[in-house]
Amino acid sequence: MSHPIPDAWFHRVKSATRDLVKLCGGVERAGEIALMSKSEVSRWQASGPEVIIPITAALALEAECGVPCVTAAMAGLGGRRLTEADEAPGGDASAIMSRHAELMRAVGEMMTVYAAAAADGKFSPAEAEQMDRAASGVSRSLDAWRADVAAAKGPRLVAGA
């Protein structure tokens, strides 16, 4: 594939888009929110076509569900990660513990998907897609947990992904 960005980055944005559409209630609902057709939303999610979600649509969907999936992926592409700007130093212990529980749930789900896929000793393209989605969930949960931990350290610019 020829993209203006490397393939790994292209697929990372596509994966984040799939997650965002799912969080917003699916293709039809995401289309309503973004003021786009459901076929256009489907193209954003497809791994083949070279159609990336427009920034205006990503922002509308992220505002709807409250999770910056695509924004976080784009920040990661630039070697940055998102943190909560308005968190007070010292952090909220319950938020950190809650994020940790979500992270452990995501890791458990990823392990379950992997174990089921590995049972026959080979991985189909569909199983690889399921493992990628589960790993994406772990990545998002880890990023959120790290953001809460970073907030406990106090405000600062965070370099590196």
mmCIF file of C-alpha atoms in Angstrom:
data_model
loop_
_atom_site.group_PDB
_atom_site.id
_atom_site.type_symbol
_atom_site.label_atom_id
_atom_site.label_comp_id
_atom_site.label_asym_id
_atom_site.label_seq_id
_atom_site.Cartn_x
_atom_site.Cartn_y
_atom_site.Cartn_z
ATOM 1 C CA MET A 1 0.000 0.000 0.000
ATOM 2 C CA SER A 2 1.078 3.518 -0.668
ATOM 3 C CA HIS A 3 0.003 6.008 2.000
ATOM 4 C CA PRO A 4 1.195 9.482 2.924
ATOM 5 C CA ILE A 5 2.061 7.887 6.275
ATOM 6 C CA PRO A 6 3.814 4.542 6.924
ATOM 7 C CA ASP A 7 1.598 1.443 6.838
ATOM 8 C CA ALA A 8 1.888 0.803 10.587
ATOM 9 C CA TRP A 9 0.688 4.332 11.314
ATOM 10 C CA PHE A 10 -2.090 4.047 8.729
ATOM 11 C CA HIS A 11 -3.368 0.868 10.377
ATOM 12 C CA ARG A 12 -3.062 2.397 13.848
ATOM 13 C CA VAL A 13 -5.381 5.253 12.830
ATOM 14 C CA LYS A 14 -7.744 2.763 11.148
ATOM 15 C CA SER A 15 -7.835 0.649 14.324
ATOM 16 C CA ALA A 16 -8.520 3.716 16.466
ATOM 17 C CA THR A 17 -11.314 4.664 14.056
ATOM 18 C CA ARG A 18 -12.912 1.226 14.412
ATOM 19 C CA ASP A 19 -12.773 1.564 18.185
ATOM 20 C CA LEU A 20 -14.280 5.054 18.024
ATOM 21 C CA VAL A 21 -17.158 3.969 15.779
ATOM 22 C CA LYS A 22 -17.877 1.047 18.101
ATOM 23 C CA LEU A 23 -17.865 3.344 21.166
ATOM 24 C CA CYS A 24 -20.353 5.640 19.425
ATOM 25 C CA GLY A 25 -22.825 2.826 18.807
ATOM 26 C CA GLY A 26 -21.856 1.478 15.417
ATOM 27 C CA VAL A 27 -21.679 2.591 11.814
ATOM 28 C CA GLU A 28 -25.193 4.002 11.516
ATOM 29 C CA ARG A 29 -25.061 6.031 14.755
ATOM 30 C CA ALA A 30 -21.531 7.262 14.006
ATOM 31 C CA GLY A 31 -22.740 8.434 10.599
ATOM 32 C CA GLU A 32 -25.552 10.400 12.225
ATOM 33 C CA ILE A 33 -23.148 12.037 14.673
ATOM 34 C CA ALA A 34 -20.531 12.874 12.029
ATOM 35 C CA LEU A 35 -23.156 13.868 9.432
ATOM 36 C CA MET A 36 -21.812 11.259 7.021
ATOM 37 C CA SER A 37 -23.330 8.243 5.286
ATOM 38 C CA LYS A 38 -22.928 4.857 6.897
ATOM 39 C CA SER A 39 -21.078 3.634 3.784
ATOM 40 C CA GLU A 40 -18.528 6.443 4.243
ATOM 41 C CA VAL A 41 -18.119 5.474 7.920
ATOM 42 C CA SER A 42 -17.580 1.869 6.811
ATOM 43 C CA ARG A 43 -14.809 3.000 4.447
ATOM 44 C CA TRP A 44 -13.052 4.756 7.345
ATOM 45 C CA GLN A 45 -12.917 1.428 9.195
ATOM 46 C CA ALA A 46 -11.937 -0.852 6.319
ATOM 47 C CA SER A 47 -8.284 -1.874 6.334
ATOM 48 C CA GLY A 48 -8.016 -1.813 2.536
ATOM 49 C CA PRO A 49 -9.292 1.493 1.149
ATOM 50 C CA GLU A 50 -7.066 4.495 1.555
ATOM 51 C CA VAL A 51 -9.786 6.530 3.264
ATOM 52 C CA ILE A 52 -8.934 7.996 6.662
ATOM 53 C CA ILE A 53 -11.547 9.513 8.956
ATOM 54 C CA PRO A 54 -11.690 13.302 8.518
ATOM 55 C CA ILE A 55 -10.512 15.246 11.560
ATOM 56 C CA THR A 56 -13.897 16.975 11.895
ATOM 57 C CA ALA A 57 -15.663 13.610 12.043
ATOM 58 C CA ALA A 58 -13.118 12.231 14.534
ATOM 59 C CA LEU A 59 -13.596 15.248 16.798
ATOM 60 C CA ALA A 60 -17.399 14.975 16.620
ATOM 61 C CA LEU A 61 -17.338 11.262 17.471
ATOM 62 C CA GLU A 62 -14.790 11.733 20.261
ATOM 63 C CA ALA A 63 -16.931 14.498 21.759
ATOM 64 C CA GLU A 64 -19.941 12.191 21.640
ATOM 65 C CA CYS A 65 -18.337 9.244 23.433
ATOM 66 C CA GLY A 66 -15.778 11.161 25.501
ATOM 67 C CA VAL A 67 -12.856 8.968 24.430
ATOM 68 C CA PRO A 68 -10.124 10.491 22.223
ATOM 69 C CA CYS A 69 -9.268 7.297 20.305
ATOM 70 C CA VAL A 70 -8.124 8.899 17.056
ATOM 71 C CA THR A 71 -6.596 11.948 18.742
ATOM 72 C CA ALA A 72 -4.538 9.672 21.005
ATOM 73 C CA ALA A 73 -3.392 7.630 17.982
ATOM 74 C CA MET A 74 -2.366 10.805 16.162
ATOM 75 C CA ALA A 75 -0.524 12.057 19.247
ATOM 76 C CA GLY A 76 1.288 8.719 19.399
ATOM 77 C CA LEU A 77 2.298 9.071 15.762
ATOM 78 C CA GLY A 78 4.011 12.319 16.738
ATOM 79 C CA GLY A 79 5.785 10.741 19.707
ATOM 80 C CA ARG A 80 3.385 12.218 22.254
ATOM 81 C CA ARG A 81 0.609 10.936 24.475
ATOM 82 C CA LEU A 82 -2.426 12.610 25.929
ATOM 83 C CA THR A 83 -2.785 13.540 29.575
ATOM 84 C CA GLU A 84 -5.579 15.247 31.444
ATOM 85 C CA ALA A 85 -4.752 18.954 31.553
ATOM 86 C CA ASP A 86 -6.996 19.820 34.453
ATOM 87 C CA GLU A 87 -5.978 17.103 36.897
ATOM 88 C CA ALA A 88 -4.670 18.385 40.196
ATOM 89 C CA PRO A 89 -1.228 17.210 41.379
ATOM 90 C CA GLY A 90 -1.469 14.292 43.751
ATOM 91 C CA GLY A 91 -3.901 12.381 41.536
ATOM 92 C CA ASP A 92 -7.074 10.639 42.515
ATOM 93 C CA ALA A 93 -6.290 7.215 43.970
ATOM 94 C CA SER A 94 -9.725 5.864 43.064
ATOM 95 C CA ALA A 95 -9.266 6.965 39.432
ATOM 96 C CA ILE A 96 -5.885 5.232 39.251
ATOM 97 C CA MET A 97 -7.288 2.067 40.815
ATOM 98 C CA SER A 98 -10.322 2.137 38.516
ATOM 99 C CA ARG A 99 -8.105 2.556 35.441
ATOM 100 C CA HIS A 100 -5.900 -0.291 36.692
ATOM 101 C CA ALA A 101 -8.940 -2.551 36.999
ATOM 102 C CA GLU A 102 -9.945 -1.644 33.427
ATOM 103 C CA LEU A 103 -6.392 -2.342 32.258
ATOM 104 C CA MET A 104 -6.437 -5.788 33.897
ATOM 105 C CA ARG A 105 -9.826 -6.527 32.305
ATOM 106 C CA ALA A 106 -8.439 -5.557 28.877
ATOM 107 C CA VAL A 107 -5.342 -7.725 29.413
ATOM 108 C CA GLY A 108 -7.570 -10.640 30.417
ATOM 109 C CA GLU A 109 -9.668 -10.174 27.292
ATOM 110 C CA MET A 110 -6.549 -10.053 25.118
ATOM 111 C CA MET A 111 -5.227 -13.248 26.729
ATOM 112 C CA THR A 112 -8.578 -14.987 26.170
ATOM 113 C CA VAL A 113 -8.687 -13.961 22.494
ATOM 114 C CA TYR A 114 -5.076 -15.080 22.008
ATOM 115 C CA ALA A 115 -5.636 -18.441 23.740
ATOM 116 C CA ALA A 116 -8.694 -19.172 21.603
ATOM 117 C CA ALA A 117 -6.827 -18.183 18.421
ATOM 118 C CA ALA A 118 -3.719 -20.220 19.311
ATOM 119 C CA ALA A 119 -5.660 -23.370 20.209
ATOM 120 C CA ASP A 120 -5.225 -24.926 16.762
ATOM 121 C CA GLY A 121 -1.609 -23.814 16.353
ATOM 122 C CA LYS A 122 -2.248 -21.339 13.534
ATOM 123 C CA PHE A 123 -3.710 -17.852 13.185
ATOM 124 C CA SER A 124 -6.283 -16.955 10.538
ATOM 125 C CA PRO A 125 -6.608 -13.376 9.272
ATOM 126 C CA ALA A 126 -9.840 -13.046 11.284
ATOM 127 C CA GLU A 127 -8.080 -14.259 14.435
ATOM 128 C CA ALA A 128 -5.229 -11.828 13.805
ATOM 129 C CA GLU A 129 -7.785 -9.015 13.508
ATOM 130 C CA GLN A 130 -9.402 -10.064 16.810
ATOM 131 C CA MET A 131 -5.995 -10.162 18.523
ATOM 132 C CA ASP A 132 -5.142 -6.730 17.114
ATOM 133 C CA ARG A 133 -8.402 -5.265 18.404
ATOM 134 C CA ALA A 134 -7.861 -6.804 21.836
ATOM 135 C CA ALA A 135 -4.295 -5.459 21.920
ATOM 136 C CA SER A 136 -5.624 -2.042 20.921
ATOM 137 C CA GLY A 137 -7.944 -2.189 23.936
ATOM 138 C CA VAL A 138 -4.967 -2.942 26.182
ATOM 139 C CA SER A 139 -3.036 -0.071 24.631
ATOM 140 C CA ARG A 140 -5.904 2.385 25.210
ATOM 141 C CA SER A 141 -6.386 1.194 28.786
ATOM 142 C CA LEU A 142 -2.664 1.435 29.485
ATOM 143 C CA ASP A 143 -2.533 4.947 28.024
ATOM 144 C CA ALA A 144 -5.458 6.034 30.211
ATOM 145 C CA TRP A 145 -3.877 4.493 33.318
ATOM 146 C CA ARG A 146 -0.540 6.164 32.550
ATOM 147 C CA ALA A 147 -2.319 9.501 32.088
ATOM 148 C CA ASP A 148 -3.843 9.186 35.571
ATOM 149 C CA VAL A 149 -0.465 8.259 37.029
ATOM 150 C CA ALA A 150 1.113 11.216 35.205
ATOM 151 C CA ALA A 151 -1.551 13.506 36.669
ATOM 152 C CA ALA A 152 -0.492 12.335 40.119
ATOM 153 C CA LYS A 153 3.015 13.586 39.337
ATOM 154 C CA GLY A 154 1.720 17.050 38.430
ATOM 155 C CA PRO A 155 1.378 18.947 35.157
ATOM 156 C CA ARG A 156 4.138 18.643 32.540
ATOM 157 C CA LEU A 157 4.648 18.165 28.824
ATOM 158 C CA VAL A 158 4.975 14.492 28.039
ATOM 159 C CA ALA A 159 7.323 13.431 25.221
ATOM 160 C CA GLY A 160 7.484 9.893 23.909
ATOM 161 C CA ALA A 161 4.716 7.439 23.284
#
